[in-house]
mmCIF file of C-alpha atoms in Angstrom:
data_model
loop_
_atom_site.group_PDB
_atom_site.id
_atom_site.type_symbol
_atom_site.label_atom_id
_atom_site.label_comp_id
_atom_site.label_asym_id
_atom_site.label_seq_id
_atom_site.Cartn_x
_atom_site.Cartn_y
_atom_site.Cartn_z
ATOM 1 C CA UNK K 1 -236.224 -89.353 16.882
ATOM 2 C CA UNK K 2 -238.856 -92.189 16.340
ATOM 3 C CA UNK K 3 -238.589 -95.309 17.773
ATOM 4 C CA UNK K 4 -238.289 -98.333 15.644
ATOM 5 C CA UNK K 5 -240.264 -100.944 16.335
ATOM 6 C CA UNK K 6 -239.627 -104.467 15.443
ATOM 7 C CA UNK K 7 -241.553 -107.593 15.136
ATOM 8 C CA UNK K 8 -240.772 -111.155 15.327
ATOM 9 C CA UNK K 9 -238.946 -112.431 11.784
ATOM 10 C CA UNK K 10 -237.637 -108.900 10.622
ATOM 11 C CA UNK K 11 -234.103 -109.126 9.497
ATOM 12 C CA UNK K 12 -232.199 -106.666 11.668
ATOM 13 C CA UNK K 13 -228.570 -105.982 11.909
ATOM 14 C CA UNK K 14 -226.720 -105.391 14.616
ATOM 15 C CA UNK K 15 -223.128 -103.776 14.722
ATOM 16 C CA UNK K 16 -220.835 -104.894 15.004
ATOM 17 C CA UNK K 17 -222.542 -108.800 14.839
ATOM 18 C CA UNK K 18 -223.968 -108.638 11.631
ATOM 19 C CA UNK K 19 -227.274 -109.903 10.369
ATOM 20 C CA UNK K 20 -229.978 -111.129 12.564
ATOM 21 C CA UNK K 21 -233.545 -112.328 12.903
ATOM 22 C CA UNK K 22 -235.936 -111.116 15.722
ATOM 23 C CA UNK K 23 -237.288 -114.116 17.407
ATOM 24 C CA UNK K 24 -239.857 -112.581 19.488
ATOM 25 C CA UNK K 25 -239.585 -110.683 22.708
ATOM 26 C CA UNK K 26 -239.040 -111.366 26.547
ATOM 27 C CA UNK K 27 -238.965 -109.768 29.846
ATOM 28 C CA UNK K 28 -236.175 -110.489 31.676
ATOM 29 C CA UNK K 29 -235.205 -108.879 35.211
ATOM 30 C CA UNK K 30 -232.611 -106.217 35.763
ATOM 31 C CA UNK K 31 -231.583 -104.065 38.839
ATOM 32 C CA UNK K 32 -234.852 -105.229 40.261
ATOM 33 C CA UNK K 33 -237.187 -104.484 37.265
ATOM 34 C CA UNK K 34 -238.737 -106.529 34.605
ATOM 35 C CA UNK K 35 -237.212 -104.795 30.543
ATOM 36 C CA UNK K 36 -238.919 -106.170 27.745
ATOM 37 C CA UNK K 37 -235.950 -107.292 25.109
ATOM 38 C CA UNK K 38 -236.274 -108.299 21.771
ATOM 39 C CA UNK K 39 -234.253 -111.638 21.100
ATOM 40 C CA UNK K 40 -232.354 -111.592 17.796
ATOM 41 C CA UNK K 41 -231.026 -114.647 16.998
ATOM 42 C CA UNK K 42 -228.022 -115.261 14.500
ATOM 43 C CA UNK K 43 -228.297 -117.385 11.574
ATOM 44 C CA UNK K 44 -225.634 -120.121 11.241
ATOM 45 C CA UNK K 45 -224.528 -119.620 14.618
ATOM 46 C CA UNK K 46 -226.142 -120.065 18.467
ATOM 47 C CA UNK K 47 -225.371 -116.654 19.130
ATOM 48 C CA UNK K 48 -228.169 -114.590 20.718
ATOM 49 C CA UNK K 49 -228.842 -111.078 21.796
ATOM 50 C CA UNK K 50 -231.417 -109.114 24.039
ATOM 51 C CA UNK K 51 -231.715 -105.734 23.183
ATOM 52 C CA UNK K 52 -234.215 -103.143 25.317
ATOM 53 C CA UNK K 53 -237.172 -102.913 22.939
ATOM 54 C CA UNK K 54 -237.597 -99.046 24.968
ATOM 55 C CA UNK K 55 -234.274 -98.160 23.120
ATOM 56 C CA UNK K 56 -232.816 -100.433 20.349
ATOM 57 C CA UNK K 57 -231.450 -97.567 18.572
ATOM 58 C CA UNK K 58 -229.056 -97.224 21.935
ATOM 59 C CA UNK K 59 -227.488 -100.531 20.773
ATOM 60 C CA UNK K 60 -227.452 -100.055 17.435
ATOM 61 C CA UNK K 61 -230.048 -102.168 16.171
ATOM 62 C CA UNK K 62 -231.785 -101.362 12.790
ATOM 63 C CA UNK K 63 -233.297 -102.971 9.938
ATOM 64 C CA UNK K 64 -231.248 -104.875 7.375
ATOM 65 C CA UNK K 65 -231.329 -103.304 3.587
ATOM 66 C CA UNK K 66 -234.272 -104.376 1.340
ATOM 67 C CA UNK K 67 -234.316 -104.749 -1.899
ATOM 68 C CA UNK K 68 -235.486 -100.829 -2.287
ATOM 69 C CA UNK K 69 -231.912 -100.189 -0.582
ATOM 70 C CA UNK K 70 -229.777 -101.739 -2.978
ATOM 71 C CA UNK K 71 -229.916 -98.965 -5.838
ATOM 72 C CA UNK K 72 -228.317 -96.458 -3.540
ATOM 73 C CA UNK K 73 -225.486 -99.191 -1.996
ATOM 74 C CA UNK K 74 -224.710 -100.286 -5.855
ATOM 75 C CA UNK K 75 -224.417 -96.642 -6.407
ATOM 76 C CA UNK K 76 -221.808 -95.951 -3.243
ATOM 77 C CA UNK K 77 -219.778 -98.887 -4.664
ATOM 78 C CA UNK K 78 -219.776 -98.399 -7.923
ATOM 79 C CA UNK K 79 -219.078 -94.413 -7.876
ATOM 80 C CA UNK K 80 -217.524 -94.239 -4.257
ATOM 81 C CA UNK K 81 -215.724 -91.143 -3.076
ATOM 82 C CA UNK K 82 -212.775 -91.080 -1.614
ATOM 83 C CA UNK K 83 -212.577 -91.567 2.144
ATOM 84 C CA UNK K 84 -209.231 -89.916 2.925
ATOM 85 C CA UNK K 85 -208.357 -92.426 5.662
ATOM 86 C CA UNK K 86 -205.506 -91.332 7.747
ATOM 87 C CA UNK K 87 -201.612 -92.429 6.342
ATOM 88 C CA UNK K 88 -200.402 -93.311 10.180
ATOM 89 C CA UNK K 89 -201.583 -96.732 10.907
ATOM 90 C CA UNK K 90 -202.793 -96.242 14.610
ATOM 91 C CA UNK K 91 -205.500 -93.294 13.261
ATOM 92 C CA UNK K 92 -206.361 -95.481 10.616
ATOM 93 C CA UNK K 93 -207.375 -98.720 12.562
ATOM 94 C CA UNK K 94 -209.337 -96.144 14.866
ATOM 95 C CA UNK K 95 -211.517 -94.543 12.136
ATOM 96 C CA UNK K 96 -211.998 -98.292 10.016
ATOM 97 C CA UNK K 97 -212.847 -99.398 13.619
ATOM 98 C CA UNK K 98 -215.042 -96.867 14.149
ATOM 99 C CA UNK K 99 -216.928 -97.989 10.665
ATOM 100 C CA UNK K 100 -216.694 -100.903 11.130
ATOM 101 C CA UNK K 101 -218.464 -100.838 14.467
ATOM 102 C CA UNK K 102 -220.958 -98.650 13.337
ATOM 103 C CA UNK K 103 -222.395 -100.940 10.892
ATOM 104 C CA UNK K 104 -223.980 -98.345 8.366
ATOM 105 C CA UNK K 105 -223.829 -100.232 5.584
ATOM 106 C CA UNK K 106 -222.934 -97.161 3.140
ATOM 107 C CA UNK K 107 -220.198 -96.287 5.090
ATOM 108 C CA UNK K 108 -218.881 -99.726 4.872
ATOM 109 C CA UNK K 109 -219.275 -99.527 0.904
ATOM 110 C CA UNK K 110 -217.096 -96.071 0.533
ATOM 111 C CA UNK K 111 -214.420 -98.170 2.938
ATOM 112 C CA UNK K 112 -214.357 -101.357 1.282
ATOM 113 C CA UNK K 113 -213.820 -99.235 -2.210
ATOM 114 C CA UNK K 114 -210.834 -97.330 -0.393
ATOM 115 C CA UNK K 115 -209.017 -99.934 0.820
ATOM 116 C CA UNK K 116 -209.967 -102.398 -2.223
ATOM 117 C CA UNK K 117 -207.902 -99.198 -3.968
ATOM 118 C CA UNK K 118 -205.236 -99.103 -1.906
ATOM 119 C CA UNK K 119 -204.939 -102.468 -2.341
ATOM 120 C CA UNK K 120 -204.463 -102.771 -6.089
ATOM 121 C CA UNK K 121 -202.329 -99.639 -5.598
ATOM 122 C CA UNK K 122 -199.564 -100.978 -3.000
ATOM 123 C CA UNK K 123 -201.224 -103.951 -1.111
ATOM 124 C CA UNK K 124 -202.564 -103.945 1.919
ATOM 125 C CA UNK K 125 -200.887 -104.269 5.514
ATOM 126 C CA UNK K 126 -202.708 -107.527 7.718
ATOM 127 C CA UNK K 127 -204.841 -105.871 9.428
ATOM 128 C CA UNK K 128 -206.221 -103.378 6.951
ATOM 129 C CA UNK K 129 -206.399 -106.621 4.804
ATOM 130 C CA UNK K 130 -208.581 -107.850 7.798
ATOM 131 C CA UNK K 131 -210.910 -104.738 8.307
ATOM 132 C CA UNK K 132 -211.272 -105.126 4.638
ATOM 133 C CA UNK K 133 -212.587 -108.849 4.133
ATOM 134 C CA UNK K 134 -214.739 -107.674 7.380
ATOM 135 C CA UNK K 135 -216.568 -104.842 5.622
ATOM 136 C CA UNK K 136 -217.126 -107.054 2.629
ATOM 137 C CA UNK K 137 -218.413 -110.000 5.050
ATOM 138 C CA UNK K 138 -221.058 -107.701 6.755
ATOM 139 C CA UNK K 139 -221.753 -106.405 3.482
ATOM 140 C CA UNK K 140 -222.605 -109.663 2.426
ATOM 141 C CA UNK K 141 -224.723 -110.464 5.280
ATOM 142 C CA UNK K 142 -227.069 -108.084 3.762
ATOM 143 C CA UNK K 143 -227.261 -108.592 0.065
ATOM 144 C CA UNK K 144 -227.798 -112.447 1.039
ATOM 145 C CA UNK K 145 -231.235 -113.246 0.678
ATOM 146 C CA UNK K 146 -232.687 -110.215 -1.408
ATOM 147 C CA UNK K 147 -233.272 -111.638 -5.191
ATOM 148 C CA UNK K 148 -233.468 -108.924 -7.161
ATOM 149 C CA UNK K 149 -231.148 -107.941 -10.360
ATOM 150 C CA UNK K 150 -229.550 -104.625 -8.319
ATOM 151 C CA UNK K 151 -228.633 -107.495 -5.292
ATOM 152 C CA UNK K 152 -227.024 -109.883 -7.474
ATOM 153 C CA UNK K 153 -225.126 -106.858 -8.941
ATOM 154 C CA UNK K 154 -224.207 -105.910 -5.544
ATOM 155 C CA UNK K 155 -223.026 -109.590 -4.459
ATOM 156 C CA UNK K 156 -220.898 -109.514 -7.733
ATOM 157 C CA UNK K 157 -219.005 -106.772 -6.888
ATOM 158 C CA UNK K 158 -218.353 -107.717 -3.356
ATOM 159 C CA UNK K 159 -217.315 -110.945 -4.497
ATOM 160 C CA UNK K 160 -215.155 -109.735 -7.553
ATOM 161 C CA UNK K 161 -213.167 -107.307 -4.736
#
């Protein structure tokens, strides 16, 4: 697998955080050695994280979407299959946890279209009502910013679920 290299003012997300910005890079000591790190700084907040530029892909770092991503996410929530999440509530928070965490954005489209679903069906429980506005928040994190026609149909969605 290729290494993904980053450089300072990408838009990157990282799971389960959300959207960030690289700021640049640093060494910084650890056990005794000198890593280089990439800093990725949060918008809106004064969050920051350091992640080893030998092996973001360990951490989960990646680039946001671009605008060339948004057919294919408009697609996954506009035509999503079904996920089949589990009926008994402790395997369900495990596998929306587990998407959740992951942060691939497609994944988070096919659950926020399952459990927008069940909601109109029978309403949603707290906390799948929870993982629910979370997957459309990080969803949101990266439409915001791309200006294109399939973007703004993509924020309209998430904001009419």
């Amino acid at each position: 697998m290729s290494r993904a290299t980053f450089r300072t003012g990408d838009r990157v997300v990282l799971p389960p955080y959300g959207i960030g910005v690289v700021s640049g890079t640093c060494q910084r000591p650890v056990s005794g050695e000198t890593q280089a790190y990439y800093q990725v700084d949060f918008p809106n907040t004064s969050s920051r994280a350091f992640v080893p530029v030998s092996a973001p892909q360990d951490a989960g770092l990646r680039a946001a979407l671009t605008t060339a991503d948004m057919p294919r996410l408009l697609s996954r929530l506009r035509n999503s299959q079904e996920l089949n999440l589990p009926r008994q509530w402790a395997a369900r928070h495990r596998r929306v946890t587990e998407i959740l965490v992951s942060g691939d954005p497609y994944e988070l489209a096919t659950l926020t279209c399952e459990l927008r679903r069940w909601n109109m069906e029978r309403g949603l429980p707290d906390l799948d009502r929870q993982a629910f506005r979370r997957a459309i928040r990080l969803l949101e994190q990266e439409v915001c910013g791309l200006e294109d026609q399939c973007a703004q149909d993509v924020q309209a969605l998430l904001d009419h679920a």
